Every structure is written in C-alpha cells, then in structure tokens.
PDB file of C-alpha atoms in Angstrom:
ATOM      1  CA  MET A  13     -35.727   2.563 -22.247  1.00 94.00           C
ATOM      2  CA  ARG A  14     -32.613   4.033 -20.645  1.00 97.00           C
ATOM      3  CA  LYS A  15     -29.484   4.769 -22.652  1.00 98.00           C
ATOM      4  CA  ILE A  16     -26.257   3.418 -21.176  1.00 98.00           C
ATOM      5  CA  VAL A  17     -22.694   3.825 -22.422  1.00 97.00           C
ATOM      6  CA  VAL A  18     -20.478   0.821 -21.664  1.00 96.00           C
ATOM      7  CA  SER A  19     -16.763   1.647 -21.522  1.00 95.00           C
ATOM      8  CA  ILE A  20     -15.028  -1.615 -20.673  1.00 92.00           C
ATOM      9  CA  GLN A  21     -11.413  -2.253 -21.706  1.00 87.00           C
ATOM     10  CA  ASN A  22     -11.745  -6.033 -21.936  1.00 85.00           C
ATOM     11  CA  GLY A  23     -13.517  -6.652 -25.261  1.00 87.00           C
ATOM     12  CA  LEU A  24     -15.092  -9.933 -24.210  1.00 90.00           C
ATOM     13  CA  LEU A  25     -16.471  -8.499 -20.961  1.00 90.00           C
ATOM     14  CA  GLY A  26     -17.651  -5.341 -22.707  1.00 92.00           C
ATOM     15  CA  GLU A  27     -19.498  -7.305 -25.361  1.00 94.00           C
ATOM     16  CA  ALA A  28     -21.045  -9.638 -22.788  1.00 94.00           C
ATOM     17  CA  LEU A  29     -22.278  -6.723 -20.653  1.00 95.00           C
ATOM     18  CA  THR A  30     -23.641  -4.903 -23.690  1.00 96.00           C
ATOM     19  CA  ASN A  31     -25.542  -8.013 -24.786  1.00 96.00           C
ATOM     20  CA  LEU A  32     -26.829  -8.629 -21.255  1.00 96.00           C
ATOM     21  CA  LEU A  33     -28.075  -5.051 -20.916  1.00 97.00           C
ATOM     22  CA  GLN A  34     -29.775  -5.157 -24.306  1.00 97.00           C
ATOM     23  CA  ALA A  35     -31.385  -8.533 -23.592  1.00 96.00           C
ATOM     24  CA  SER A  36     -32.919  -7.141 -20.396  1.00 96.00           C
ATOM     25  CA  GLY A  37     -35.210  -4.935 -22.476  1.00 96.00           C
ATOM     26  CA  GLU A  38     -34.587  -2.064 -20.056  1.00 96.00           C
ATOM     27  CA  PHE A  39     -31.504  -0.535 -21.678  1.00 97.00           C
ATOM     28  CA  GLU A  40     -30.276   0.740 -24.994  1.00 97.00           C
ATOM     29  CA  PRO A  41     -26.516   0.131 -24.662  1.00 97.00           C
ATOM     30  CA  TYR A  42     -23.740   1.900 -26.568  1.00 96.00           C
ATOM     31  CA  ARG A  43     -20.130   0.668 -26.552  1.00 93.00           C
ATOM     32  CA  ALA A  44     -17.293   3.151 -26.147  1.00 90.00           C
ATOM     33  CA  VAL A  45     -13.743   2.130 -26.928  1.00 78.00           C
ATOM     34  CA  VAL A  46     -11.286   2.662 -24.076  1.00 77.00           C
ATOM     35  CA  ASP A  47      -8.443   4.844 -25.344  1.00 70.00           C
ATOM     36  CA  LYS A  48      -6.772   8.188 -24.818  1.00 66.00           C
ATOM     37  CA  SER A  49      -9.431  10.088 -26.776  1.00 67.00           C
ATOM     38  CA  LYS A  50     -12.029   9.846 -23.968  1.00 73.00           C
ATOM     39  CA  ARG A  51     -14.645   8.204 -26.166  1.00 87.00           C
ATOM     40  CA  ALA A  52     -16.947   7.588 -23.200  1.00 92.00           C
ATOM     41  CA  VAL A  53     -17.471  11.345 -22.958  1.00 95.00           C
ATOM     42  CA  SER A  54     -18.273  11.757 -26.650  1.00 93.00           C
ATOM     43  CA  ALA A  55     -20.526   8.676 -26.636  1.00 95.00           C
ATOM     44  CA  CYS A  56     -22.506  10.032 -23.676  1.00 97.00           C
ATOM     45  CA  VAL A  57     -22.962  13.371 -25.411  1.00 96.00           C
ATOM     46  CA  ALA A  58     -23.920  11.765 -28.732  1.00 95.00           C
ATOM     47  CA  CYS A  59     -26.643   9.522 -27.291  1.00 96.00           C
ATOM     48  CA  HIS A  60     -27.700  11.698 -24.320  1.00 97.00           C
ATOM     49  CA  ALA A  61     -26.849   8.842 -21.967  1.00 98.00           C
ATOM     50  CA  ASP A  62     -28.714   8.228 -18.737  1.00 98.00           C
ATOM     51  CA  ILE A  63     -25.865   6.108 -17.327  1.00 98.00           C
ATOM     52  CA  VAL A  64     -22.210   5.530 -18.132  1.00 98.00           C
ATOM     53  CA  LEU A  65     -20.595   2.300 -16.905  1.00 97.00           C
ATOM     54  CA  MET A  66     -16.798   2.552 -16.910  1.00 96.00           C
ATOM     55  CA  GLU A  67     -14.305  -0.119 -15.923  1.00 95.00           C
ATOM     56  CA  VAL A  68     -11.386   0.970 -13.726  1.00 95.00           C
ATOM     57  CA  THR A  69      -8.045  -0.833 -14.031  1.00 93.00           C
ATOM     58  CA  HIS A  70      -4.344  -0.073 -13.614  1.00 92.00           C
ATOM     59  CA  THR A  71      -3.902   0.591 -17.340  1.00 88.00           C
ATOM     60  CA  ALA A  72      -3.218   4.105 -18.581  1.00 83.00           C
ATOM     61  CA  HIS A  73      -6.548   4.621 -20.356  1.00 83.00           C
ATOM     62  CA  ALA A  74      -8.778   3.143 -17.646  1.00 90.00           C
ATOM     63  CA  ASN A  75      -7.135   4.281 -14.415  1.00 93.00           C
ATOM     64  CA  LEU A  76      -9.222   5.807 -11.652  1.00 95.00           C
ATOM     65  CA  GLU A  77      -8.089   9.412 -12.009  1.00 95.00           C
ATOM     66  CA  GLY A  78      -8.755   9.336 -15.752  1.00 93.00           C
ATOM     67  CA  ARG A  79     -12.193   7.832 -15.206  1.00 95.00           C
ATOM     68  CA  LEU A  80     -13.027  10.450 -12.581  1.00 96.00           C
ATOM     69  CA  LEU A  81     -12.008  13.205 -14.996  1.00 95.00           C
ATOM     70  CA  GLU A  82     -14.192  11.650 -17.681  1.00 95.00           C
ATOM     71  CA  GLY A  83     -17.037  11.520 -15.174  1.00 96.00           C
ATOM     72  CA  GLU A  84     -16.641  15.227 -14.404  1.00 97.00           C
ATOM     73  CA  GLN A  85     -16.720  16.076 -18.119  1.00 96.00           C
ATOM     74  CA  ILE A  86     -19.802  13.909 -18.626  1.00 97.00           C
ATOM     75  CA  ARG A  87     -21.604  15.585 -15.705  1.00 97.00           C
ATOM     76  CA  GLN A  88     -20.932  18.995 -17.269  1.00 97.00           C
ATOM     77  CA  LEU A  89     -21.997  17.995 -20.776  1.00 97.00           C
ATOM     78  CA  VAL A  90     -24.825  15.555 -19.977  1.00 98.00           C
ATOM     79  CA  PRO A  91     -26.503  16.712 -16.758  1.00 96.00           C
ATOM     80  CA  GLY A  92     -28.300  13.874 -15.027  1.00 96.00           C
ATOM     81  CA  CYS A  93     -26.119  11.113 -16.489  1.00 98.00           C
ATOM     82  CA  LYS A  94     -25.227   8.694 -13.677  1.00 98.00           C
ATOM     83  CA  ILE A  95     -21.512   7.911 -13.344  1.00 98.00           C
ATOM     84  CA  VAL A  96     -20.947   4.236 -12.452  1.00 98.00           C
ATOM     85  CA  LEU A  97     -17.611   2.478 -12.043  1.00 98.00           C
ATOM     86  CA  LEU A  98     -16.854  -1.238 -12.281  1.00 97.00           C
ATOM     87  CA  CYS A  99     -13.716  -2.695 -10.695  1.00 95.00           C
ATOM     88  CA  ASP A 100     -12.269  -6.049  -9.687  1.00 93.00           C
ATOM     89  CA  GLU A 101     -11.949  -6.033  -5.909  1.00 92.00           C
ATOM     90  CA  ASN A 102     -10.053  -9.341  -5.875  1.00 89.00           C
ATOM     91  CA  VAL A 103      -7.357  -8.494  -8.419  1.00 90.00           C
ATOM     92  CA  SER A 104      -7.045  -4.824  -7.431  1.00 91.00           C
ATOM     93  CA  PRO A 105      -8.105  -4.228  -3.823  1.00 92.00           C
ATOM     94  CA  ASP A 106      -6.268  -0.882  -3.891  1.00 94.00           C
ATOM     95  CA  ILE A 107      -8.435   0.333  -6.759  1.00 95.00           C
ATOM     96  CA  ALA A 108     -11.534  -0.972  -4.982  1.00 95.00           C
ATOM     97  CA  ARG A 109     -10.696   1.104  -1.888  1.00 97.00           C
ATOM     98  CA  GLU A 110     -10.164   4.218  -3.995  1.00 96.00           C
ATOM     99  CA  VAL A 111     -13.438   3.653  -5.864  1.00 97.00           C
ATOM    100  CA  VAL A 112     -15.294   3.411  -2.539  1.00 97.00           C
ATOM    101  CA  ALA A 113     -13.682   6.715  -1.516  1.00 97.00           C
ATOM    102  CA  ALA A 114     -14.817   8.290  -4.805  1.00 97.00           C
ATOM    103  CA  LYS A 115     -18.384   7.233  -4.048  1.00 97.00           C
ATOM    104  CA  ARG A 116     -18.217   8.543  -0.493  1.00 97.00           C
ATOM    105  CA  SER A 117     -16.937  11.907  -1.736  1.00 97.00           C
ATOM    106  CA  GLY A 118     -19.720  12.180  -4.335  1.00 96.00           C
ATOM    107  CA  ARG A 119     -17.492  11.974  -7.415  1.00 97.00           C
ATOM    108  CA  ILE A 120     -19.465   8.985  -8.735  1.00 98.00           C
ATOM    109  CA  ASP A 121     -23.059   7.856  -8.347  1.00 98.00           C
ATOM    110  CA  ALA A 122     -22.431   4.137  -7.861  1.00 98.00           C
ATOM    111  CA  PHE A 123     -19.855   1.374  -8.171  1.00 97.00           C
ATOM    112  CA  TYR A 124     -19.993  -2.381  -8.565  1.00 97.00           C
ATOM    113  CA  TYR A 125     -17.459  -5.124  -8.222  1.00 95.00           C
ATOM    114  CA  SER A 126     -16.966  -7.317 -11.252  1.00 92.00           C
ATOM    115  CA  SER A 127     -17.593 -10.379  -9.085  1.00 92.00           C
ATOM    116  CA  VAL A 128     -21.361  -9.675  -8.985  1.00 94.00           C
ATOM    117  CA  THR A 129     -23.658 -11.619 -11.271  1.00 93.00           C
ATOM    118  CA  GLY A 130     -24.887 -10.127 -14.501  1.00 92.00           C
ATOM    119  CA  LYS A 131     -28.448 -10.345 -13.277  1.00 93.00           C
ATOM    120  CA  TYR A 132     -27.572  -8.360 -10.160  1.00 95.00           C
ATOM    121  CA  LEU A 133     -25.694  -5.707 -12.157  1.00 95.00           C
ATOM    122  CA  VAL A 134     -28.620  -5.195 -14.535  1.00 95.00           C
ATOM    123  CA  ALA A 135     -31.062  -4.909 -11.614  1.00 95.00           C
ATOM    124  CA  ALA A 136     -28.805  -2.477  -9.737  1.00 96.00           C
ATOM    125  CA  LEU A 137     -28.333  -0.291 -12.825  1.00 96.00           C
ATOM    126  CA  TYR A 138     -32.075  -0.345 -13.456  1.00 95.00           C
ATOM    127  CA  ALA A 139     -32.635   0.856  -9.887  1.00 95.00           C
ATOM    128  CA  LEU A 140     -30.416   3.945 -10.340  1.00 93.00           C
TER     129      LEU A 140
END
C-alpha cells in the first residue's frame, strides 16, 4: 500500500479525495492542512510518503511558487516521493499553463486537472 499526502485547500474536496483513495485499497492517505506552516512537507516526512498531491490555487498558501518550494523541500527530505499537483484548468487557465511548464522543466512528477473523474485520478496516481 502506497502512502499519499493529500494537501487540498477545499475541505470538502480534500475529504472526498482522501476517502476515494482509501476506498481504492491501494493507498494509505494522510491529510495535510493548507497553511503557512508547510504542513505537506512535515506530513511527508512523518509518514515517509510515496506521493504528495497538492492543490494549486491563487490563494497565498496554495499558490504555484509556494507549492514548488514545498516540492523541493519534500524531494530533499523524502527522496523518491512523487510530487503531483492538482489544478482547475477551467477556473484558472493561467495556473494550468504554469503547472504544465513546471512538469516540462522537471520540477514536478505529474499534474492533473480537477475536471478528471475520481476513478481516473486514482488510476493515474496508482500508475506513478
């Protein structure tokens, strides 16, 4: 079973994704609160995460640059942990373009748009 840290600002979405991942039987999910204390980093270290799934938005604590910095810290502290970003390409096409650029430059391992189905997201994360 793979350990995954879920750092999603929207509580309802975060809870739904955590439940979906757990129900798949393939993941042991851990929730990390989105705030200025970079809890995704500490959660990844604490559970020796295989994957971290972080939402990117325009808000101060979930913006792209902050998430990329968290990803760099996680890579240093938890080698082998896959850095995955989730963004809404319809609401924030500018963020979506920047996330694609982060993938192309190797700063993240994968990204997904929030418009995908839960089943697809679980399968794609499992395939990482």
